[in-house]
PDB file of C-alpha atoms and ligand atoms in Angstrom:
ATOM      1  CA  MET A   1     -56.178   8.194  22.115  1.00  0.00           C
ATOM      2  CA  ASN A   2     -57.529  10.404  24.959  1.00  0.00           C
ATOM      3  CA  MET A   3     -60.437  11.720  23.078  1.00  0.00           C
ATOM      4  CA  LYS A   4     -63.764   9.913  24.347  1.00  0.00           C
ATOM      5  CA  ILE A   5     -66.459  10.043  21.658  1.00  0.00           C
ATOM      6  CA  ILE A   6     -69.942   9.453  22.724  1.00  0.00           C
ATOM      7  CA  VAL A   7     -72.767   8.747  20.096  1.00  0.00           C
ATOM      8  CA  ALA A   8     -76.079   9.720  21.240  1.00  0.00           C
ATOM      9  CA  LYS A   9     -79.370   8.913  19.551  1.00  0.00           C
ATOM     10  CA  ASP A  10     -80.348  12.552  18.995  1.00  0.00           C
ATOM     11  CA  GLU A  11     -79.590  16.176  19.935  1.00  0.00           C
ATOM     12  CA  LYS A  12     -81.940  16.246  22.809  1.00  0.00           C
ATOM     13  CA  GLU A  13     -79.921  13.131  24.473  1.00  0.00           C
ATOM     14  CA  ILE A  14     -76.754  15.292  23.714  1.00  0.00           C
ATOM     15  CA  GLY A  15     -78.138  18.085  25.581  1.00  0.00           C
ATOM     16  CA  CYS A  16     -79.012  15.908  28.650  1.00  0.00           C
ATOM     17  CA  LEU A  17     -75.698  14.058  28.721  1.00  0.00           C
ATOM     18  CA  ALA A  18     -73.656  17.454  28.443  1.00  0.00           C
ATOM     19  CA  ALA A  19     -75.973  19.128  31.052  1.00  0.00           C
ATOM     20  CA  ASP A  20     -75.215  16.329  33.458  1.00  0.00           C
ATOM     21  CA  ILE A  21     -71.554  17.401  33.349  1.00  0.00           C
ATOM     22  CA  TYR A  22     -72.408  21.151  33.992  1.00  0.00           C
ATOM     23  CA  GLU A  23     -74.735  20.357  36.855  1.00  0.00           C
ATOM     24  CA  GLN A  24     -71.956  18.178  38.557  1.00  0.00           C
ATOM     25  CA  LEU A  25     -69.183  20.814  37.865  1.00  0.00           C
ATOM     26  CA  ILE A  26     -71.538  23.607  39.306  1.00  0.00           C
ATOM     27  CA  ALA A  27     -72.619  21.662  42.272  1.00  0.00           C
ATOM     28  CA  SER A  28     -68.881  20.956  43.257  1.00  0.00           C
ATOM     29  CA  LYS A  29     -67.616  24.578  42.287  1.00  0.00           C
ATOM     30  CA  PRO A  30     -70.391  27.142  42.172  1.00  0.00           C
ATOM     31  CA  ASP A  31     -68.010  29.750  41.081  1.00  0.00           C
ATOM     32  CA  CYS A  32     -66.507  27.653  38.257  1.00  0.00           C
ATOM     33  CA  VAL A  33     -65.484  29.407  34.775  1.00  0.00           C
ATOM     34  CA  LEU A  34     -67.259  28.164  31.886  1.00  0.00           C
ATOM     35  CA  GLY A  35     -66.081  28.603  28.373  1.00  0.00           C
ATOM     36  CA  LEU A  36     -68.968  29.052  26.104  1.00  0.00           C
ATOM     37  CA  ALA A  37     -69.598  28.737  22.405  1.00  0.00           C
ATOM     38  CA  THR A  38     -72.093  29.934  19.872  1.00  0.00           C
ATOM     39  CA  GLY A  39     -73.558  28.253  16.664  1.00  0.00           C
ATOM     40  CA  SER A  40     -76.413  25.677  16.356  1.00  0.00           C
ATOM     41  CA  SER A  41     -74.600  22.933  18.135  1.00  0.00           C
ATOM     42  CA  PRO A  42     -74.791  23.963  21.677  1.00  0.00           C
ATOM     43  CA  LEU A  43     -78.584  25.013  21.520  1.00  0.00           C
ATOM     44  CA  PRO A  44     -79.715  21.669  22.763  1.00  0.00           C
ATOM     45  CA  LEU A  45     -77.490  21.992  25.721  1.00  0.00           C
ATOM     46  CA  TYR A  46     -78.461  25.609  26.486  1.00  0.00           C
ATOM     47  CA  ALA A  47     -82.119  24.560  26.337  1.00  0.00           C
ATOM     48  CA  GLU A  48     -81.452  21.829  28.941  1.00  0.00           C
ATOM     49  CA  LEU A  49     -79.525  24.149  31.044  1.00  0.00           C
ATOM     50  CA  VAL A  50     -82.268  26.771  31.180  1.00  0.00           C
ATOM     51  CA  LYS A  51     -84.577  23.872  32.199  1.00  0.00           C
ATOM     52  CA  ARG A  52     -82.599  22.700  34.915  1.00  0.00           C
ATOM     53  CA  CYS A  53     -82.105  26.290  36.207  1.00  0.00           C
ATOM     54  CA  ASP A  54     -85.807  26.723  36.133  1.00  0.00           C
ATOM     55  CA  GLU A  55     -86.179  23.373  38.017  1.00  0.00           C
ATOM     56  CA  GLY A  56     -83.757  24.716  40.758  1.00  0.00           C
ATOM     57  CA  ARG A  57     -81.318  21.981  39.722  1.00  0.00           C
ATOM     58  CA  ILE A  58     -78.451  24.238  38.627  1.00  0.00           C
ATOM     59  CA  ASP A  59     -77.581  27.601  40.247  1.00  0.00           C
ATOM     60  CA  PHE A  60     -75.580  29.826  38.188  1.00  0.00           C
ATOM     61  CA  SER A  61     -75.472  32.727  40.539  1.00  0.00           C
ATOM     62  CA  ALA A  62     -71.786  32.546  41.139  1.00  0.00           C
ATOM     63  CA  VAL A  63     -70.752  31.124  37.705  1.00  0.00           C
ATOM     64  CA  ARG A  64     -68.518  32.962  35.550  1.00  0.00           C
ATOM     65  CA  SER A  65     -68.355  32.516  31.899  1.00  0.00           C
ATOM     66  CA  VAL A  66     -65.993  33.502  28.888  1.00  0.00           C
ATOM     67  CA  ASN A  67     -67.070  33.101  25.245  1.00  0.00           C
ATOM     68  CA  LEU A  68     -64.761  31.595  22.504  1.00  0.00           C
ATOM     69  CA  ASP A  69     -65.268  34.497  19.916  1.00  0.00           C
ATOM     70  CA  GLU A  70     -67.151  37.441  18.438  1.00  0.00           C
ATOM     71  CA  TYR A  71     -67.345  39.028  14.999  1.00  0.00           C
ATOM     72  CA  ARG A  72     -65.375  42.167  14.458  1.00  0.00           C
ATOM     73  CA  GLY A  73     -67.526  45.260  13.699  1.00  0.00           C
ATOM     74  CA  LEU A  74     -70.613  43.912  15.351  1.00  0.00           C
ATOM     75  CA  ALA A  75     -71.850  45.861  18.381  1.00  0.00           C
ATOM     76  CA  PRO A  76     -73.123  43.792  21.247  1.00  0.00           C
ATOM     77  CA  GLU A  77     -76.780  44.590  20.603  1.00  0.00           C
ATOM     78  CA  HIS A  78     -76.502  43.631  16.835  1.00  0.00           C
ATOM     79  CA  PRO A  79     -78.854  40.790  16.071  1.00  0.00           C
ATOM     80  CA  GLN A  80     -76.017  38.550  14.692  1.00  0.00           C
ATOM     81  CA  SER A  81     -73.499  39.418  17.369  1.00  0.00           C
ATOM     82  CA  TYR A  82     -72.309  36.607  19.690  1.00  0.00           C
ATOM     83  CA  ARG A  83     -73.085  38.574  22.770  1.00  0.00           C
ATOM     84  CA  ARG A  84     -76.761  39.002  21.580  1.00  0.00           C
ATOM     85  CA  PHE A  85     -76.888  35.174  20.818  1.00  0.00           C
ATOM     86  CA  MET A  86     -75.678  34.333  24.315  1.00  0.00           C
ATOM     87  CA  GLN A  87     -77.997  36.725  26.051  1.00  0.00           C
ATOM     88  CA  GLU A  88     -81.013  35.374  24.016  1.00  0.00           C
ATOM     89  CA  ASN A  89     -80.333  31.587  24.148  1.00  0.00           C
ATOM     90  CA  LEU A  90     -78.761  31.461  27.526  1.00  0.00           C
ATOM     91  CA  PHE A  91     -77.881  34.391  29.845  1.00  0.00           C
ATOM     92  CA  ASP A  92     -81.315  36.012  29.779  1.00  0.00           C
ATOM     93  CA  LYS A  93     -82.852  32.639  30.926  1.00  0.00           C
ATOM     94  CA  ILE A  94     -80.764  31.694  33.752  1.00  0.00           C
ATOM     95  CA  ASN A  95     -79.553  33.372  36.947  1.00  0.00           C
ATOM     96  CA  ILE A  96     -76.118  34.145  35.815  1.00  0.00           C
ATOM     97  CA  LYS A  97     -74.911  37.764  36.528  1.00  0.00           C
ATOM     98  CA  ARG A  98     -74.321  39.894  33.466  1.00  0.00           C
ATOM     99  CA  GLU A  99     -71.137  41.206  34.976  1.00  0.00           C
ATOM    100  CA  ASN A 100     -69.780  37.620  35.369  1.00  0.00           C
ATOM    101  CA  THR A 101     -70.329  36.996  31.671  1.00  0.00           C
ATOM    102  CA  PHE A 102     -67.448  37.965  29.178  1.00  0.00           C
ATOM    103  CA  VAL A 103     -67.567  38.012  25.403  1.00  0.00           C
ATOM    104  CA  PRO A 104     -64.838  39.362  23.359  1.00  0.00           C
ATOM    105  CA  ASP A 105     -65.362  43.039  22.284  1.00  0.00           C
ATOM    106  CA  GLY A 106     -66.110  43.195  18.550  1.00  0.00           C
ATOM    107  CA  LEU A 107     -65.713  46.967  18.436  1.00  0.00           C
ATOM    108  CA  ALA A 108     -62.441  47.467  20.330  1.00  0.00           C
ATOM    109  CA  GLU A 109     -60.455  50.038  18.338  1.00  0.00           C
ATOM    110  CA  ASP A 110     -57.182  48.693  19.757  1.00  0.00           C
ATOM    111  CA  ALA A 111     -57.964  45.021  18.946  1.00  0.00           C
ATOM    112  CA  ASP A 112     -54.644  43.781  20.036  1.00  0.00           C
ATOM    113  CA  ALA A 113     -54.870  45.394  23.281  1.00  0.00           C
ATOM    114  CA  ALA A 114     -58.368  44.055  23.757  1.00  0.00           C
ATOM    115  CA  CYS A 115     -57.151  40.471  22.967  1.00  0.00           C
ATOM    116  CA  ARG A 116     -54.396  40.798  25.521  1.00  0.00           C
ATOM    117  CA  ALA A 117     -57.000  42.209  28.160  1.00  0.00           C
ATOM    118  CA  TYR A 118     -59.248  39.150  27.388  1.00  0.00           C
ATOM    119  CA  GLU A 119     -56.442  36.686  27.947  1.00  0.00           C
ATOM    120  CA  ASP A 120     -55.533  38.465  31.164  1.00  0.00           C
ATOM    121  CA  ASN A 121     -58.967  38.307  32.406  1.00  0.00           C
ATOM    122  CA  ILE A 122     -59.282  34.602  31.791  1.00  0.00           C
ATOM    123  CA  THR A 123     -56.112  34.167  33.793  1.00  0.00           C
ATOM    124  CA  SER A 124     -57.401  36.292  36.632  1.00  0.00           C
ATOM    125  CA  LEU A 125     -60.633  34.408  36.785  1.00  0.00           C
ATOM    126  CA  GLY A 126     -58.489  31.249  37.366  1.00  0.00           C
ATOM    127  CA  GLY A 127     -58.573  29.775  34.040  1.00  0.00           C
ATOM    128  CA  ILE A 128     -61.361  27.799  32.239  1.00  0.00           C
ATOM    129  CA  ASP A 129     -62.881  24.657  34.226  1.00  0.00           C
ATOM    130  CA  LEU A 130     -65.004  23.646  31.307  1.00  0.00           C
ATOM    131  CA  GLN A 131     -64.780  24.618  27.689  1.00  0.00           C
ATOM    132  CA  LEU A 132     -67.591  24.053  25.227  1.00  0.00           C
ATOM    133  CA  LEU A 133     -66.742  23.706  21.555  1.00  0.00           C
ATOM    134  CA  GLY A 134     -68.537  23.131  18.290  1.00  0.00           C
ATOM    135  CA  ILE A 135     -66.683  22.473  14.937  1.00  0.00           C
ATOM    136  CA  GLY A 136     -66.609  24.312  11.492  1.00  0.00           C
ATOM    137  CA  HIS A 137     -66.667  22.220   8.413  1.00  0.00           C
ATOM    138  CA  ASP A 138     -63.081  22.939   7.922  1.00  0.00           C
ATOM    139  CA  GLY A 139     -62.203  21.667  11.519  1.00  0.00           C
ATOM    140  CA  HIS A 140     -61.980  25.198  12.998  1.00  0.00           C
ATOM    141  CA  ILE A 141     -62.752  25.885  16.639  1.00  0.00           C
ATOM    142  CA  GLY A 142     -63.852  29.166  17.923  1.00  0.00           C
ATOM    143  CA  PHE A 143     -62.719  30.964  14.809  1.00  0.00           C
ATOM    144  CA  ASN A 144     -59.273  29.355  14.676  1.00  0.00           C
ATOM    145  CA  GLU A 145     -59.004  28.606  10.792  1.00  0.00           C
ATOM    146  CA  PRO A 146     -56.676  26.003   9.151  1.00  0.00           C
ATOM    147  CA  ASP A 147     -53.309  27.772   9.304  1.00  0.00           C
ATOM    148  CA  ASP A 148     -49.552  26.988   9.186  1.00  0.00           C
ATOM    149  CA  ASP A 149     -49.361  26.919  13.046  1.00  0.00           C
ATOM    150  CA  PHE A 150     -51.577  26.809  16.010  1.00  0.00           C
ATOM    151  CA  PRO A 151     -52.301  30.302  17.357  1.00  0.00           C
ATOM    152  CA  LEU A 152     -51.746  30.538  21.008  1.00  0.00           C
ATOM    153  CA  THR A 153     -53.766  33.278  22.603  1.00  0.00           C
ATOM    154  CA  THR A 154     -56.750  35.387  21.868  1.00  0.00           C
ATOM    155  CA  HIS A 155     -56.213  37.244  18.519  1.00  0.00           C
ATOM    156  CA  VAL A 156     -58.014  38.802  15.392  1.00  0.00           C
ATOM    157  CA  VAL A 157     -58.455  36.548  12.574  1.00  0.00           C
ATOM    158  CA  THR A 158     -59.659  36.892   8.888  1.00  0.00           C
ATOM    159  CA  LEU A 159     -62.500  34.481   8.259  1.00  0.00           C
ATOM    160  CA  THR A 160     -62.362  32.002   5.366  1.00  0.00           C
ATOM    161  CA  GLU A 161     -64.895  32.269   2.745  1.00  0.00           C
ATOM    162  CA  MET A 162     -65.966  28.802   3.791  1.00  0.00           C
ATOM    163  CA  THR A 163     -66.743  29.870   7.212  1.00  0.00           C
ATOM    164  CA  ARG A 164     -68.421  32.987   6.051  1.00  0.00           C
ATOM    165  CA  GLU A 165     -70.793  31.069   3.775  1.00  0.00           C
ATOM    166  CA  ALA A 166     -71.550  28.608   6.466  1.00  0.00           C
ATOM    167  CA  ASN A 167     -72.603  31.511   8.755  1.00  0.00           C
ATOM    168  CA  GLU A 168     -74.625  33.290   6.046  1.00  0.00           C
ATOM    169  CA  ARG A 169     -77.750  31.608   7.046  1.00  0.00           C
ATOM    170  CA  PHE A 170     -77.756  33.779  10.253  1.00  0.00           C
ATOM    171  CA  PHE A 171     -77.451  37.088   8.039  1.00  0.00           C
ATOM    172  CA  SER A 172     -79.770  38.382   5.366  1.00  0.00           C
ATOM    173  CA  CYS A 173     -76.924  37.957   2.773  1.00  0.00           C
ATOM    174  CA  LEU A 174     -73.258  36.962   2.289  1.00  0.00           C
ATOM    175  CA  ASP A 175     -72.189  40.667   2.149  1.00  0.00           C
ATOM    176  CA  GLU A 176     -73.458  41.256   5.785  1.00  0.00           C
ATOM    177  CA  VAL A 177     -71.356  38.637   7.104  1.00  0.00           C
ATOM    178  CA  PRO A 178     -68.092  40.124   8.721  1.00  0.00           C
ATOM    179  CA  HIS A 179     -64.674  39.370   7.327  1.00  0.00           C
ATOM    180  CA  GLU A 180     -63.051  39.407  10.589  1.00  0.00           C
ATOM    181  CA  ALA A 181     -63.494  38.077  14.177  1.00  0.00           C
ATOM    182  CA  VAL A 182     -61.688  37.863  17.581  1.00  0.00           C
ATOM    183  CA  THR A 183     -61.151  34.350  18.843  1.00  0.00           C
ATOM    184  CA  MET A 184     -59.741  32.900  21.809  1.00  0.00           C
ATOM    185  CA  GLY A 185     -56.375  31.000  20.534  1.00  0.00           C
ATOM    186  CA  ILE A 186     -55.803  27.277  20.365  1.00  0.00           C
ATOM    187  CA  GLY A 187     -53.535  27.687  23.493  1.00  0.00           C
ATOM    188  CA  THR A 188     -56.407  29.316  25.428  1.00  0.00           C
ATOM    189  CA  VAL A 189     -58.849  26.589  24.603  1.00  0.00           C
ATOM    190  CA  MET A 190     -56.174  23.788  25.355  1.00  0.00           C
ATOM    191  CA  ALA A 191     -55.459  25.427  28.884  1.00  0.00           C
ATOM    192  CA  ALA A 192     -59.109  24.417  29.956  1.00  0.00           C
ATOM    193  CA  LYS A 193     -59.210  21.697  32.454  1.00  0.00           C
ATOM    194  CA  LYS A 194     -61.919  19.886  30.603  1.00  0.00           C
ATOM    195  CA  ILE A 195     -63.243  20.275  27.072  1.00  0.00           C
ATOM    196  CA  ILE A 196     -66.646  19.258  25.593  1.00  0.00           C
ATOM    197  CA  MET A 197     -67.327  19.237  21.849  1.00  0.00           C
ATOM    198  CA  ILE A 198     -70.790  18.865  20.274  1.00  0.00           C
ATOM    199  CA  VAL A 199     -71.033  17.679  16.793  1.00  0.00           C
ATOM    200  CA  THR A 200     -74.346  17.079  14.964  1.00  0.00           C
ATOM    201  CA  GLY A 201     -75.913  16.451  11.685  1.00  0.00           C
ATOM    202  CA  ALA A 202     -74.922  14.752   8.557  1.00  0.00           C
ATOM    203  CA  GLY A 203     -73.126  17.783   7.267  1.00  0.00           C
ATOM    204  CA  LYS A 204     -70.445  17.299   9.942  1.00  0.00           C
ATOM    205  CA  ALA A 205     -69.842  13.656   9.135  1.00  0.00           C
ATOM    206  CA  ASP A 206     -66.709  14.091   7.025  1.00  0.00           C
ATOM    207  CA  ILE A 207     -64.948  16.623   9.461  1.00  0.00           C
ATOM    208  CA  LEU A 208     -65.787  14.238  12.583  1.00  0.00           C
ATOM    209  CA  ARG A 209     -64.124  11.464  10.490  1.00  0.00           C
ATOM    210  CA  GLN A 210     -61.072  13.570   9.794  1.00  0.00           C
ATOM    211  CA  LEU A 211     -60.855  14.538  13.532  1.00  0.00           C
ATOM    212  CA  LYS A 212     -61.255  11.122  14.809  1.00  0.00           C
ATOM    213  CA  TYR A 213     -58.700   9.538  12.497  1.00  0.00           C
ATOM    214  CA  GLY A 214     -56.475  12.466  11.357  1.00  0.00           C
ATOM    215  CA  GLU A 215     -53.055  13.573  12.682  1.00  0.00           C
ATOM    216  CA  VAL A 216     -52.512  16.447  14.820  1.00  0.00           C
ATOM    217  CA  ARG A 217     -51.867  19.398  12.352  1.00  0.00           C
ATOM    218  CA  PRO A 218     -52.876  23.071  12.184  1.00  0.00           C
ATOM    219  CA  GLU A 219     -54.451  22.596   8.955  1.00  0.00           C
ATOM    220  CA  LEU A 220     -57.280  20.735  10.865  1.00  0.00           C
ATOM    221  CA  PRO A 221     -57.191  23.113  14.057  1.00  0.00           C
ATOM    222  CA  ALA A 222     -59.576  20.676  16.058  1.00  0.00           C
ATOM    223  CA  SER A 223     -57.017  17.903  15.981  1.00  0.00           C
ATOM    224  CA  VAL A 224     -55.121  19.607  18.524  1.00  0.00           C
ATOM    225  CA  LEU A 225     -57.744  18.214  20.979  1.00  0.00           C
ATOM    226  CA  HIS A 226     -55.952  14.911  20.729  1.00  0.00           C
ATOM    227  CA  LEU A 227     -53.130  16.251  22.859  1.00  0.00           C
ATOM    228  CA  HIS A 228     -55.616  17.355  25.580  1.00  0.00           C
ATOM    229  CA  PRO A 229     -55.979  14.990  28.509  1.00  0.00           C
ATOM    230  CA  ASP A 230     -59.736  15.305  29.080  1.00  0.00           C
ATOM    231  CA  VAL A 231     -61.941  15.849  25.952  1.00  0.00           C
ATOM    232  CA  THR A 232     -65.393  14.423  25.540  1.00  0.00           C
ATOM    233  CA  VAL A 233     -67.072  14.608  22.027  1.00  0.00           C
ATOM    234  CA  PHE A 234     -70.784  14.150  21.928  1.00  0.00           C
ATOM    235  CA  CYS A 235     -72.174  13.535  18.486  1.00  0.00           C
ATOM    236  CA  ASP A 236     -75.346  12.238  16.937  1.00  0.00           C
ATOM    237  CA  GLU A 237     -75.774   9.195  14.559  1.00  0.00           C
ATOM    238  CA  ALA A 238     -75.663  11.223  11.570  1.00  0.00           C
ATOM    239  CA  ALA A 239     -72.497  13.160  12.422  1.00  0.00           C
ATOM    240  CA  TYR A 240     -70.913   9.670  13.339  1.00  0.00           C
ATOM    241  CA  SER A 241     -72.173   7.849  10.193  1.00  0.00           C
ATOM    242  CA  LYS A 242     -68.770   8.059   8.473  1.00  0.00           C
ATOM    243  CA  CYS A 243     -66.608   7.158  11.383  1.00  0.00           C
TER     244      CYS A 243
HETATM  245  C1  GLP B   1     -68.850  29.382  14.062  1.00  0.00           C
HETATM  246  C2  GLP B   1     -68.406  29.554  15.417  1.00  0.00           C
HETATM  247  C3  GLP B   1     -67.939  28.433  15.951  1.00  0.00           C
HETATM  248  C4  GLP B   1     -68.848  27.066  15.851  1.00  0.00           C
HETATM  249  C5  GLP B   1     -68.978  26.987  14.175  1.00  0.00           C
HETATM  250  C6  GLP B   1     -69.718  25.817  13.940  1.00  0.00           C
HETATM  251  O1  GLP B   1     -67.883  29.481  13.182  1.00  0.00           O
HETATM  252  N1  GLP B   1     -67.370  30.398  15.555  1.00  0.00           N
HETATM  253  O2  GLP B   1     -67.583  28.538  17.394  1.00  0.00           O
HETATM  254  O3  GLP B   1     -68.380  25.970  16.417  1.00  0.00           O
HETATM  255  O4  GLP B   1     -69.667  28.245  13.662  1.00  0.00           O
HETATM  256  O5  GLP B   1     -71.230  26.170  13.995  1.00  0.00           O
HETATM  257  P1  GLP B   1     -72.550  25.338  14.137  1.00  0.00           P
HETATM  258  O6  GLP B   1     -72.712  24.703  15.424  1.00  0.00           O
HETATM  259  O7  GLP B   1     -73.711  26.235  13.868  1.00  0.00           O
HETATM  260  O8  GLP B   1     -72.508  24.158  13.006  1.00  0.00           O
END
């Protein structure tokens, strides 16, 4: 198995260990392309990246970034949009240039054309050097939900009720959670040179066990990572408790 699993004592340690990888990458390739993610899991890492930027240890001035996904129907300034999440938790706190940050457009009228343009942009940036992932309770990555096959490229998805309910905590009620999203495909993620996944909390123990021991199958989208040559999963003891 290629997938490396590192069990850290807590989220802060995960943030530091993962930030070391970013620090090394950005020092060796200042204009690298970072694939970024939203959700609670990346927050300790983002806090550590902000700290290291403040300390002058990481310079984001030439870094480019592409985000995994965005809700359909939410404007960039909507409080629950992933663009806004990225601005508030990372971009506004580091010296990355706004024009070097890309998040799928949740309002594009021609969604399919926007998805193709998003893929083309990743290609023209030179591909993703380091992709960050969380994992949904059903094993989704980005918003690639369990399915009959692995979707290859950026596309529009209908969110499962499980995913909508898991994300309800960010909205005032379930009705407000969008039914659709735009997400990079599994192929887009797998084309990244290196992948980091962060999995924390007892609520993720079952899915981490399934990921660790499960076969590669589209009903568990994250299982595809077993086929990637350079994946590191950082988890805390609670998430690892059933492994
Ligand atoms: C959402 C995001 C995923 C994220 C997942 C888990 O569905 N689209 O990218 O990995 O939530 O989020 P959390 O880290 O908050 O558990």
